[in-house]
mmCIF file of C-alpha atoms in Angstrom:
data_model
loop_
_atom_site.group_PDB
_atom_site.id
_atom_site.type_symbol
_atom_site.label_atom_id
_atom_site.label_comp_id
_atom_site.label_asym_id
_atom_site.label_seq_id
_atom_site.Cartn_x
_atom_site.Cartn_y
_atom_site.Cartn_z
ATOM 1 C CA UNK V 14 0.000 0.000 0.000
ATOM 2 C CA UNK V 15 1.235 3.509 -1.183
ATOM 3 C CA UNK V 16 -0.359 6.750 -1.232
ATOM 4 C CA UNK V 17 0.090 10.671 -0.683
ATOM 5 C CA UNK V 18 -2.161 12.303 1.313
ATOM 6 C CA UNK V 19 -3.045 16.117 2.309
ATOM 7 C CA UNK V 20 -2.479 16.624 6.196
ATOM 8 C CA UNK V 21 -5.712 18.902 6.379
ATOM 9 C CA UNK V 22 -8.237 16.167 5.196
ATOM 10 C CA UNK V 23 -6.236 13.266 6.822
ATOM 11 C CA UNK V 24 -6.624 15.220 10.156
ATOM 12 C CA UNK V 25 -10.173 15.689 9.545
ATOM 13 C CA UNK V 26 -11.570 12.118 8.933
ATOM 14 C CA UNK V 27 -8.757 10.721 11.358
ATOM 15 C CA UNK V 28 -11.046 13.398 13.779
ATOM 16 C CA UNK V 29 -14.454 11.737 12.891
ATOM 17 C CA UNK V 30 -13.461 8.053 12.722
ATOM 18 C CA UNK V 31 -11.030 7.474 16.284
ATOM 19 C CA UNK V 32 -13.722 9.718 18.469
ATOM 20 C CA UNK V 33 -15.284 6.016 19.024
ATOM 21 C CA UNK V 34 -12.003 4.137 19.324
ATOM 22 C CA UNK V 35 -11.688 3.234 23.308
ATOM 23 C CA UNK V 36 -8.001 4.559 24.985
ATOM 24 C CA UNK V 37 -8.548 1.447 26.839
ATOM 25 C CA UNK V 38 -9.363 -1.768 25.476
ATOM 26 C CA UNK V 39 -9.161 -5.432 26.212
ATOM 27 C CA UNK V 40 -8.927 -6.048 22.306
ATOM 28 C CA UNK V 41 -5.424 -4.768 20.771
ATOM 29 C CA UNK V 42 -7.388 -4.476 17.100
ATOM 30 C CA UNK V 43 -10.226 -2.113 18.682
ATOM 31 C CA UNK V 44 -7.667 0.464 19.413
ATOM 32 C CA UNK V 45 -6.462 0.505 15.475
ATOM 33 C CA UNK V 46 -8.290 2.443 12.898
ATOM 34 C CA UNK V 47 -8.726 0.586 9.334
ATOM 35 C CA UNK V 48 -6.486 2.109 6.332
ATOM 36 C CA UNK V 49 -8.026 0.682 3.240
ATOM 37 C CA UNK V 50 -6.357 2.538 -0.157
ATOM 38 C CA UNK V 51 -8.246 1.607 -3.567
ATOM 39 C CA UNK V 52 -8.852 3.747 -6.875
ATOM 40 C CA UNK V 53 -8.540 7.704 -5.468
ATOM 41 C CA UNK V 54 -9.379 7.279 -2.067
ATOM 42 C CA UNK V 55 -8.772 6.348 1.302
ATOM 43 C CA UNK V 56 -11.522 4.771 3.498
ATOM 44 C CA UNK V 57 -10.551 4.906 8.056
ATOM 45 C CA UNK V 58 -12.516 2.855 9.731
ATOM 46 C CA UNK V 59 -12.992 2.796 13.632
ATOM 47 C CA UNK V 60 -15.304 0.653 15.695
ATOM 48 C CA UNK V 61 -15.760 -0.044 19.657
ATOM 49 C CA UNK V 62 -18.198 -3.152 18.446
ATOM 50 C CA UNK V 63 -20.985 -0.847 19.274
ATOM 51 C CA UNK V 64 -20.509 2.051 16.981
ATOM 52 C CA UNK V 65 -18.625 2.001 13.757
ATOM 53 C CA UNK V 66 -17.508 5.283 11.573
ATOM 54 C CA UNK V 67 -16.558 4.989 8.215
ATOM 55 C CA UNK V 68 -15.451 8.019 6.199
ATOM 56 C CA UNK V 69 -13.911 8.113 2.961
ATOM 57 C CA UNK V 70 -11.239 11.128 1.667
ATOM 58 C CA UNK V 71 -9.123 11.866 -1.487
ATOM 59 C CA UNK V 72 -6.205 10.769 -1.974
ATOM 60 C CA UNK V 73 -3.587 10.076 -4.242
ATOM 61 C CA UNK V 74 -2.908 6.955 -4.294
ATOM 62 C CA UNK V 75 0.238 4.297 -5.760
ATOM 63 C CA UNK V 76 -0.283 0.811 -4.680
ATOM 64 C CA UNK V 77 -4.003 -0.311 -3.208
ATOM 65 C CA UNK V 78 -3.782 -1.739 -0.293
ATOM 66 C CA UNK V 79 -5.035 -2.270 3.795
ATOM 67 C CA UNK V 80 -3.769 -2.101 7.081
ATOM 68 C CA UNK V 81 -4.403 -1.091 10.555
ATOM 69 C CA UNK V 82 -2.614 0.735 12.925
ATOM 70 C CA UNK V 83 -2.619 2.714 16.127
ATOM 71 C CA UNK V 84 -5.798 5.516 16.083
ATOM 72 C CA UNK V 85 -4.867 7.783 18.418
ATOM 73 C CA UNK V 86 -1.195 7.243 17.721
ATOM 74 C CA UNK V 87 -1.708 8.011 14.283
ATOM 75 C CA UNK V 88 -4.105 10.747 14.909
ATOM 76 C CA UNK V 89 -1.255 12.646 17.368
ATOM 77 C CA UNK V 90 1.170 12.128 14.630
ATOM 78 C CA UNK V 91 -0.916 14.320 11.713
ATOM 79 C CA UNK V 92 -2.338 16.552 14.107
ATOM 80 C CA UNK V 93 1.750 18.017 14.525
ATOM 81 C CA UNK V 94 2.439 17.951 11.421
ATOM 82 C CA UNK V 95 2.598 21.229 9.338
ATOM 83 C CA UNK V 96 0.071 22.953 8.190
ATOM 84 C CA UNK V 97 -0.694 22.241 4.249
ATOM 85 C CA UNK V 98 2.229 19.866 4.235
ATOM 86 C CA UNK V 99 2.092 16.134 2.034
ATOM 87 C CA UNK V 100 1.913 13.172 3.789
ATOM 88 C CA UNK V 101 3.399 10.221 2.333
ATOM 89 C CA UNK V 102 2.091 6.654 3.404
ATOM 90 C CA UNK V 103 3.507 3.583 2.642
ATOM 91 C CA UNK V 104 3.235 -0.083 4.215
ATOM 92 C CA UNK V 105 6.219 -2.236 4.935
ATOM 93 C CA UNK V 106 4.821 -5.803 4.882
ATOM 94 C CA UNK V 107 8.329 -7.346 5.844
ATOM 95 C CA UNK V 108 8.539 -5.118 8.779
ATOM 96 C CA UNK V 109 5.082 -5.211 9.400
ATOM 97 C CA UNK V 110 5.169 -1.255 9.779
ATOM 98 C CA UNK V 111 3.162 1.644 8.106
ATOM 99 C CA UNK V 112 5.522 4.556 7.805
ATOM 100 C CA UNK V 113 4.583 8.048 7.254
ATOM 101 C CA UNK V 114 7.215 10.798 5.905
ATOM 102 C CA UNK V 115 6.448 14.451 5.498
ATOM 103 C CA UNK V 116 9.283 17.059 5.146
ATOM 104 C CA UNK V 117 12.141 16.301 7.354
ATOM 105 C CA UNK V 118 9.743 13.790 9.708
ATOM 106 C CA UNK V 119 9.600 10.634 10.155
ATOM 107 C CA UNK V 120 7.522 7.994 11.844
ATOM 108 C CA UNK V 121 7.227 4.137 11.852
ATOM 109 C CA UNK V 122 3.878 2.390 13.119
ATOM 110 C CA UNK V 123 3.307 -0.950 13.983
ATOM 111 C CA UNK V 124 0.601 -2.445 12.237
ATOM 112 C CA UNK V 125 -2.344 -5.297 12.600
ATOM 113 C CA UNK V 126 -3.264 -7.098 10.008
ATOM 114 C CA UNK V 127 -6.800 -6.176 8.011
ATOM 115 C CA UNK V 128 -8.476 -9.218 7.848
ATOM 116 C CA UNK V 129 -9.439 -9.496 11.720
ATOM 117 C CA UNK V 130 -10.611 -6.242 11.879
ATOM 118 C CA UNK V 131 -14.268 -6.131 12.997
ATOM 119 C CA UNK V 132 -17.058 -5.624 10.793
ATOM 120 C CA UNK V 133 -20.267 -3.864 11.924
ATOM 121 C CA UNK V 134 -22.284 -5.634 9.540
ATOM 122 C CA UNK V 135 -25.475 -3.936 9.323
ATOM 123 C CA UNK V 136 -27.392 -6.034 6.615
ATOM 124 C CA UNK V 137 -30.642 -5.163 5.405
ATOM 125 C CA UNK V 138 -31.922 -1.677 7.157
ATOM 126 C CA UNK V 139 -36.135 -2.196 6.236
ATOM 127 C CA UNK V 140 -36.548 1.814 6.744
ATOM 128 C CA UNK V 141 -34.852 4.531 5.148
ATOM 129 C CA UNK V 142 -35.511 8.224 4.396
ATOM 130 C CA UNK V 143 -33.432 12.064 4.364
ATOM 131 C CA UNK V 144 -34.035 14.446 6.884
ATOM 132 C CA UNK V 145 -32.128 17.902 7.303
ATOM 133 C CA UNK V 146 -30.070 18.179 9.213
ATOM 134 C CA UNK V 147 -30.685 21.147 11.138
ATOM 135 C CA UNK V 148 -34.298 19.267 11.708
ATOM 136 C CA UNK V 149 -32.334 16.098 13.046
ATOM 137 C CA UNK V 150 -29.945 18.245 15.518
ATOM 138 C CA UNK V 151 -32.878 20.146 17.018
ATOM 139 C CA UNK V 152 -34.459 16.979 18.060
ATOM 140 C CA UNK V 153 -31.156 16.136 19.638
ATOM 141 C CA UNK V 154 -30.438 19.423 21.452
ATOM 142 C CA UNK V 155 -34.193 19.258 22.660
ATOM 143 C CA UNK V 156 -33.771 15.848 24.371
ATOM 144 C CA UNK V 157 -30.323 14.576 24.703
ATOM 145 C CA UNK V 158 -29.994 16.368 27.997
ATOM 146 C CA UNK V 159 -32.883 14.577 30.043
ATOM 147 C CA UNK V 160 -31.037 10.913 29.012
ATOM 148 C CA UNK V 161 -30.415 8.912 32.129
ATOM 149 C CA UNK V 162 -26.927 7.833 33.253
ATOM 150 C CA UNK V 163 -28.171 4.889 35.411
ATOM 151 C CA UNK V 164 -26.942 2.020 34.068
ATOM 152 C CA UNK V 165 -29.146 -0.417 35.755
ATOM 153 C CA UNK V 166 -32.108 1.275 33.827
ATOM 154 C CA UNK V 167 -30.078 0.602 30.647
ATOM 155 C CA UNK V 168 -33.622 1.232 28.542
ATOM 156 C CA UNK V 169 -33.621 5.014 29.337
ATOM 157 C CA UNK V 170 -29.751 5.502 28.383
ATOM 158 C CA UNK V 171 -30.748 6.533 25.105
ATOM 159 C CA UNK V 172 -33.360 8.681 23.096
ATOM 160 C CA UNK V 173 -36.465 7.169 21.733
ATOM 161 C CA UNK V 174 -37.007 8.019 17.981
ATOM 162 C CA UNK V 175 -40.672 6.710 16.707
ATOM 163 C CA UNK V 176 -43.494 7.266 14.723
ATOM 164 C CA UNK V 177 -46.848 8.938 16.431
ATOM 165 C CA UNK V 178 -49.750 10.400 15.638
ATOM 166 C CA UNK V 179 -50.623 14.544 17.158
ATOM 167 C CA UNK V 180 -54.135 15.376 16.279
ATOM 168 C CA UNK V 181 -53.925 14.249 12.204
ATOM 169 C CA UNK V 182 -50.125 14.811 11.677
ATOM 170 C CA UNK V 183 -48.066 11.930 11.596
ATOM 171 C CA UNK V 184 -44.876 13.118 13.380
ATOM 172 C CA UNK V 185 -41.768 11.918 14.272
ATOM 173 C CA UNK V 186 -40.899 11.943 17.917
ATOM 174 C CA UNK V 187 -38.032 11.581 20.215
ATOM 175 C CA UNK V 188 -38.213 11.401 23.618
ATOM 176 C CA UNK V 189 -35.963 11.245 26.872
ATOM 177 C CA UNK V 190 -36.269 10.407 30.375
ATOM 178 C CA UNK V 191 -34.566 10.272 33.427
ATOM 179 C CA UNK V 192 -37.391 9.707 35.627
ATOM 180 C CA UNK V 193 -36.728 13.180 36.989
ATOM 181 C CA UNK V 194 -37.373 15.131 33.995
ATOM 182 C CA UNK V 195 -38.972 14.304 30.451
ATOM 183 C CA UNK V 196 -38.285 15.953 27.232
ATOM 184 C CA UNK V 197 -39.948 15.238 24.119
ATOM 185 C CA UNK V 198 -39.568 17.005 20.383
ATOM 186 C CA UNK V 199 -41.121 15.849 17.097
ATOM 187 C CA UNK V 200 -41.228 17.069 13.661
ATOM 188 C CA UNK V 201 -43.493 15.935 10.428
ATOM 189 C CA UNK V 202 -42.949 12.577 9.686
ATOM 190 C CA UNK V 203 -39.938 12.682 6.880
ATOM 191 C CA UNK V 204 -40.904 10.932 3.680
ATOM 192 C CA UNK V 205 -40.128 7.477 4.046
ATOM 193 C CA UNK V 206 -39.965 7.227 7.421
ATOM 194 C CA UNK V 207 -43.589 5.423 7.826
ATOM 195 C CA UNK V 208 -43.528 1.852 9.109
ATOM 196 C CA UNK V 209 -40.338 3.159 10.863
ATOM 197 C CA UNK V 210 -39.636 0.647 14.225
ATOM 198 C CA UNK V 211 -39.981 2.514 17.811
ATOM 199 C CA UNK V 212 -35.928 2.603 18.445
ATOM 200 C CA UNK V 213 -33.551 3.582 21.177
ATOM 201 C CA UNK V 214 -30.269 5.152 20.481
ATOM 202 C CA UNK V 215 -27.641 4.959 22.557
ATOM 203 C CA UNK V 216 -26.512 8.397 24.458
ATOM 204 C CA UNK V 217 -23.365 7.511 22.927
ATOM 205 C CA UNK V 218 -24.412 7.535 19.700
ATOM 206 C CA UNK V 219 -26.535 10.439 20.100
ATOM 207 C CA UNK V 220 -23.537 12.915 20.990
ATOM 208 C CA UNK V 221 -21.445 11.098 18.096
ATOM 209 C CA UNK V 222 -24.221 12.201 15.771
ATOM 210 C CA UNK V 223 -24.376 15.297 17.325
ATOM 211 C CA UNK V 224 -20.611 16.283 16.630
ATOM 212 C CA UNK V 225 -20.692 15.155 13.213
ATOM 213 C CA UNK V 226 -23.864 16.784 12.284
ATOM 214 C CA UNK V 227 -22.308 20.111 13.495
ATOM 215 C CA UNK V 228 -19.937 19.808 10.892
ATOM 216 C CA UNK V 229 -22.184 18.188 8.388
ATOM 217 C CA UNK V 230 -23.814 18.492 5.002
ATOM 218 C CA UNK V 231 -27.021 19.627 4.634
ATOM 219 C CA UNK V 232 -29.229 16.468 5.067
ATOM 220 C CA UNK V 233 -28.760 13.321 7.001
ATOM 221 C CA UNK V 234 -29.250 9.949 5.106
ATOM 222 C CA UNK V 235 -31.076 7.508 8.010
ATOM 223 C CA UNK V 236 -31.647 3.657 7.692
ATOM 224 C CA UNK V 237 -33.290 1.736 10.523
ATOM 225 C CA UNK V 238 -33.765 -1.796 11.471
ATOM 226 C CA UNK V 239 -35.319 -2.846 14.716
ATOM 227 C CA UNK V 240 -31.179 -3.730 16.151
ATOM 228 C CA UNK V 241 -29.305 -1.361 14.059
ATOM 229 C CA UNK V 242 -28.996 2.449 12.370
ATOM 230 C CA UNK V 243 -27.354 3.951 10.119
ATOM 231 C CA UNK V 244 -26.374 7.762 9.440
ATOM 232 C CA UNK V 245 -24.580 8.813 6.452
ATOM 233 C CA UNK V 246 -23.563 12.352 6.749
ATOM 234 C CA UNK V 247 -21.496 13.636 4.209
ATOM 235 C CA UNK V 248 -18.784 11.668 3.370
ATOM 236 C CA UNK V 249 -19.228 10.032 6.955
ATOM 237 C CA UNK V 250 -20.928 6.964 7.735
ATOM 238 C CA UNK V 251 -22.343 6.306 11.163
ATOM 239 C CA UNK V 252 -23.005 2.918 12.016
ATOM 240 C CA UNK V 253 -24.629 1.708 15.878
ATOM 241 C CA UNK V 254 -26.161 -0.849 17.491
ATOM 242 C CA UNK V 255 -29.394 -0.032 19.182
ATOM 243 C CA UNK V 256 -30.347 -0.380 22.847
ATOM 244 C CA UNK V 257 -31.803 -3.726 22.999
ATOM 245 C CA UNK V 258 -34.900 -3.221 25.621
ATOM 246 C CA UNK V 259 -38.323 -1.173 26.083
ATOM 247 C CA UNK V 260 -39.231 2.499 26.336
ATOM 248 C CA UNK V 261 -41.495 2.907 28.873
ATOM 249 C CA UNK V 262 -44.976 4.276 28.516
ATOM 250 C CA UNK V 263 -43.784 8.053 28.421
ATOM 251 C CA UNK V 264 -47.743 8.863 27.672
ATOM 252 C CA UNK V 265 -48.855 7.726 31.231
ATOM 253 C CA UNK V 266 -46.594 10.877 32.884
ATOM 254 C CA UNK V 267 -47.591 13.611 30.706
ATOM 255 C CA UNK V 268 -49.978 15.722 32.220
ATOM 256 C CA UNK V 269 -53.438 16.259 30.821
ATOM 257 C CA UNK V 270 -55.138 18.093 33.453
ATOM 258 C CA UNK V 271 -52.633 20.505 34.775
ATOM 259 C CA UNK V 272 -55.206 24.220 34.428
ATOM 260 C CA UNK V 273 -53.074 26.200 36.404
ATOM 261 C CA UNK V 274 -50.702 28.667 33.870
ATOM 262 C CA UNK V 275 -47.889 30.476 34.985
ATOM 263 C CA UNK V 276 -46.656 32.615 31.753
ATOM 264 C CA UNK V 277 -42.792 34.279 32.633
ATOM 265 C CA UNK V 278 -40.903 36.009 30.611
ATOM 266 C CA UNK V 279 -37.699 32.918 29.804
ATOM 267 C CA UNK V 280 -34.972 35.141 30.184
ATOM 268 C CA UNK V 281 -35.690 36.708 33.573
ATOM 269 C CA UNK V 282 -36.625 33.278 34.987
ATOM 270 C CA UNK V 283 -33.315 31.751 33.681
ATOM 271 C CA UNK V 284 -31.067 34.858 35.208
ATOM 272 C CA UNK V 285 -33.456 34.497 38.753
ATOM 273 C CA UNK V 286 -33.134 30.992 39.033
ATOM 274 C CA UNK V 287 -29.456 31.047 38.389
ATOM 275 C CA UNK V 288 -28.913 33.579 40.675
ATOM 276 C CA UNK V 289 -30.840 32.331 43.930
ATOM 277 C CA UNK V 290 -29.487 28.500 42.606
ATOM 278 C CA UNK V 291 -25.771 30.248 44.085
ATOM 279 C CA UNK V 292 -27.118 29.683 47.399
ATOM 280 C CA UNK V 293 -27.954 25.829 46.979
ATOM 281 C CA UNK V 294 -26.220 22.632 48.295
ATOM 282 C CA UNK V 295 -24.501 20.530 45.959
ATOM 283 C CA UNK V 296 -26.819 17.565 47.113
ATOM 284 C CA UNK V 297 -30.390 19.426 47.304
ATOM 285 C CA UNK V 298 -30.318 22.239 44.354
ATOM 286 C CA UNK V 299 -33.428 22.898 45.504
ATOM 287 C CA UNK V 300 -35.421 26.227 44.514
ATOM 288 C CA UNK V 301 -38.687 26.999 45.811
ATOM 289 C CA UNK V 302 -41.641 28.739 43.778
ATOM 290 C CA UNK V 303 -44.025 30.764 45.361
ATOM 291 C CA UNK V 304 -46.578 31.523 42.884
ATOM 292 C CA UNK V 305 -49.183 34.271 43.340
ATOM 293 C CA UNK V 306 -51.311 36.250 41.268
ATOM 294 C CA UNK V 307 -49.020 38.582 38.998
ATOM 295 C CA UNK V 308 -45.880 37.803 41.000
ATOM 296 C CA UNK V 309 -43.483 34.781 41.309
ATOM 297 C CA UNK V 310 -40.942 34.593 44.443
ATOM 298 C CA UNK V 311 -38.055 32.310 44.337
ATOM 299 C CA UNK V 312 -36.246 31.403 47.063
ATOM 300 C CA UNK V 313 -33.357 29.179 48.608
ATOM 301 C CA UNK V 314 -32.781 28.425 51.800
ATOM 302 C CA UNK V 315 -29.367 26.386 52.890
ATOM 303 C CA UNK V 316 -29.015 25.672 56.658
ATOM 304 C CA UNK V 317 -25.513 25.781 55.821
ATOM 305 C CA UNK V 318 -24.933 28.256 53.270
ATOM 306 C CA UNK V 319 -27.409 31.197 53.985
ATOM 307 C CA UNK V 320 -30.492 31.993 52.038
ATOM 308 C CA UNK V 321 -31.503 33.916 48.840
ATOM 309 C CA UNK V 322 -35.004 35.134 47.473
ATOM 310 C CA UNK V 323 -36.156 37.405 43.834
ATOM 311 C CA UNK V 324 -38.760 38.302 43.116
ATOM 312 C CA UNK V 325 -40.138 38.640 39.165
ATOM 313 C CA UNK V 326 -43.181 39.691 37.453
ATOM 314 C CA UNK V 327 -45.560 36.810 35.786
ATOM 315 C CA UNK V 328 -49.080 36.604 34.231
ATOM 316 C CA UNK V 329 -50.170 34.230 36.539
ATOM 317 C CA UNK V 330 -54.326 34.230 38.226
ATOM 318 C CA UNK V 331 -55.230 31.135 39.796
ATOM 319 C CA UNK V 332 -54.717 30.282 43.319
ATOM 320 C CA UNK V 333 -51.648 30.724 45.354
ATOM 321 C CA UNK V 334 -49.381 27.945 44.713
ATOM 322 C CA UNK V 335 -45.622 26.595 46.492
ATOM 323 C CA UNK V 336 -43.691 24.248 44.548
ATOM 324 C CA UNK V 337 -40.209 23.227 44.647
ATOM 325 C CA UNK V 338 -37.987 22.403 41.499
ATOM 326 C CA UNK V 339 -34.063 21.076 40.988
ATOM 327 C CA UNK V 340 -32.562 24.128 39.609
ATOM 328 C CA UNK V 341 -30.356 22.250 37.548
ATOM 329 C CA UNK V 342 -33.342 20.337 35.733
ATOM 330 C CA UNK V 343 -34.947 23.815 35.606
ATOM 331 C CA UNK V 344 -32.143 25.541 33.885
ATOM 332 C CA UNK V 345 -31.554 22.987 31.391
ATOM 333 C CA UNK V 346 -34.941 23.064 30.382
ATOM 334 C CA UNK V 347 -35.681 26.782 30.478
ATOM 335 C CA UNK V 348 -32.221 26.743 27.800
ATOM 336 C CA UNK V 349 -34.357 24.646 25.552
ATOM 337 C CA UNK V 350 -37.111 27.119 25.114
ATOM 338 C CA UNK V 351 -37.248 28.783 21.798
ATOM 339 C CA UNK V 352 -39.352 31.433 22.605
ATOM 340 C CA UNK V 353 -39.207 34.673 24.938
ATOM 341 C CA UNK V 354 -42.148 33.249 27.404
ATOM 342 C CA UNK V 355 -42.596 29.922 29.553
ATOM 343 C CA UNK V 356 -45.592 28.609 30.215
ATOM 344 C CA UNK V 357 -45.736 26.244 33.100
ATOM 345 C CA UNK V 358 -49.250 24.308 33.345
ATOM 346 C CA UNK V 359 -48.800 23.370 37.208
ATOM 347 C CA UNK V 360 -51.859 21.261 39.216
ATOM 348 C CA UNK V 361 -50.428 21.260 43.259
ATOM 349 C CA UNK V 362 -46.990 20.973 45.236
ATOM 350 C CA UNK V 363 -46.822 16.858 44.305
ATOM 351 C CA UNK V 364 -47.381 16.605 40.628
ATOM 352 C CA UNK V 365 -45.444 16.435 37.705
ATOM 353 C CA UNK V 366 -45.393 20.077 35.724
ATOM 354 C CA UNK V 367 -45.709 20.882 32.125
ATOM 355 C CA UNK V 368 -43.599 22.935 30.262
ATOM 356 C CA UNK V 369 -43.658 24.538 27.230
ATOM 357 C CA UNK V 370 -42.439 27.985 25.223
ATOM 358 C CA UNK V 371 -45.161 29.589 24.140
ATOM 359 C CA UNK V 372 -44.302 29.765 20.668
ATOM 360 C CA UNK V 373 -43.619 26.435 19.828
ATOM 361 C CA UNK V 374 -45.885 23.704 19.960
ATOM 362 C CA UNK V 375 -43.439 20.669 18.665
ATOM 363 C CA UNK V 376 -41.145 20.433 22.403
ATOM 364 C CA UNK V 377 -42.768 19.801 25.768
ATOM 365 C CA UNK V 378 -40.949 19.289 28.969
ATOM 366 C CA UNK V 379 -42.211 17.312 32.302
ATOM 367 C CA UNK V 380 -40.385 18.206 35.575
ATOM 368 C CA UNK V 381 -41.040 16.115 39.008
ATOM 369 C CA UNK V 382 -41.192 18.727 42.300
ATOM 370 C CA UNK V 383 -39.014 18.057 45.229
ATOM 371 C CA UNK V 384 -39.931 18.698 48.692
ATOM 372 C CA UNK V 385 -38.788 21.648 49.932
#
């Protein structure tokens, strides 16, 4: 295998690919990325036997050929190079080394062979369709952030992407729980995308998707099975495994009878709740609400830390109403909100509340009170 290379769009797809290649692994060939030289290209590929990324770049190449060597080695290595400078690749079969030579530089890797490198198969993906991607990454940013980290619930350590119905719109949902907090976006059903399987991907998966759509072309090429998915994004292909288990009935904790509105404007509520949240314990982060017609007092009170109130104007005019809220859950949510007013649909002190931004009618958020 021979080839020259450009250090900018080595660096680039070395970037993508070895972001899923573990540091530590009990399988030497998991911490290698996959050189495979054919035609003008070169294809890396990177798996943890979960997730697999494939992306393919230019390149000029002299002998076809594959190997596998060192990701994060190799990725180190181009990232020091200079700027704009040629990279020259070749492989040393006697030696079993890959060497790399730009300028006055050097280097020598020590290479795996190919042919035991792991293959994410993903066969035959029943559902496929394009969505954009700005479209796709909203539904992530709305929802990523309530995904549980409690492994022994392994069902919730993802986001839910399904089909559903809202009124006569067929929509395309995603939805993520923690049991503290819910979140839950949706956008028209893409074309294509009916028949689609209820799946869970894993948070992993989710923030890998996230990065590369950040960087991405303009649409996102998705094909689903009921165990696998697969992205294609650009000249990047993401490959993952899906969580293997059952979304609970997220319907069943959605309030439907909360008639008590509290409309604030987002901004102040964000800057109050932050501010009085100083006072908190690391362990409670609780805020209290004290809701009363036109006005809404927050306060914090920390036996060991002192105590902190504000006070902000809201259209609120049913009865009087104290509820307590993690400010952490509340921020994060509150950050979600498109528009410049909240609406919180509250029922009494021990119920789950709504909320929403009043402009937009595709996100909903469900909070659980704490005692305070």
């Amino acid at each position: 295998m021979r080839l020259v290379i450009e250090r900018g769009e080595l660096l680039r797809a070395l970037g993508h690919v070895t972001s899923v290649v573990e540091r530590r692994t009990t399988i030497p060939i998991l911490s290698n990325v996959l050189l495979k030289a054919s035609g003008q290209a070169l294809e890396l590929k990177a798996t943890d036997l979960e997730r697999e990324v494939i992306e393919e770049v230019r390149a000029d190449v002299g002998a076809a050929g594959a190997v596998t060597v060192p990701a994060h080695i190799l990725h180190d290595i181009v990232r020091k190079l200079p700027e704009g400078s040629q990279i020259d690749i070749r492989r040393d079969t006697e030696k079993e080394r890959l060497t790399l030579a730009a300028g006055q530089a050097r280097f020598a890797l020590q290479t795996l062979g190919p042919e035991d490198f792991p293959d994410l198969n993903a066969g035959d993906l029943g559902t496929s369709f394009e969505i954009a991607a700005k479209d796709l990454k909203r539904l992530i940013d709305k929802t990523r952030f309530a995904i549980s980290t409690e492994e022994t619930r392994y069902y919730l350590n993802g986001i839910f992407f399904h089909i559903a119905e809202s009124g006569k719109t067929s929509m395309l949902r995603a939805v993520a729980t923690d049991g503290h907090r819910l979140a839950q976006a949706e956008l028209p059903r893409p074309k294509g995308a009916e028949g689609m399987p209820g799946v869970i991907i894993p948070r992993k998966t989710v923030h890998e998707l996230h990065r590369l759509i950040e960087e991405s072309a303009e649409t996102v090429s998705v094909a689903v099975s009921a165990s696998k998915v697969r992205f294609e994004i650009g000249s990047v292909t993401l490959t993952s495994k899906l969580i293997d288990g059952t979304f609970p009935d997220y319907g069943r904790v959605i309030p439907q009878s909360n008639d008590q509105e509290l409309r604030v404007a987002n901004t102040d509520f964000m800057s109050a709740v932050d501010r009085v949240s100083t006072i908190a314990s690391e362990r409670g982060r609780a805020v209290k609400l004290n809701i009363t017609s036109g006005k809404l007092v927050l306060s914090v009170n920390n036996p060991e830390g002192g105590s902190a109130t504000e006070e902000i104007d809201v259209n609120y005019t049913s009865s009087p109403l104290e509820i307590g809220f993690n400010a952490k859950y509340l921020l994060d949510i509150a950050g979600q909100l498109e528009g410049d007013e909240a609406r919180f649909l509250l029922a009494d002190p021990g119920s789950p509340t709504m909320i929403r931004s009043a402009g937009d009618d595709n996100a909903l958020y469900v909070l659980m009170p704490m005692r305070v």
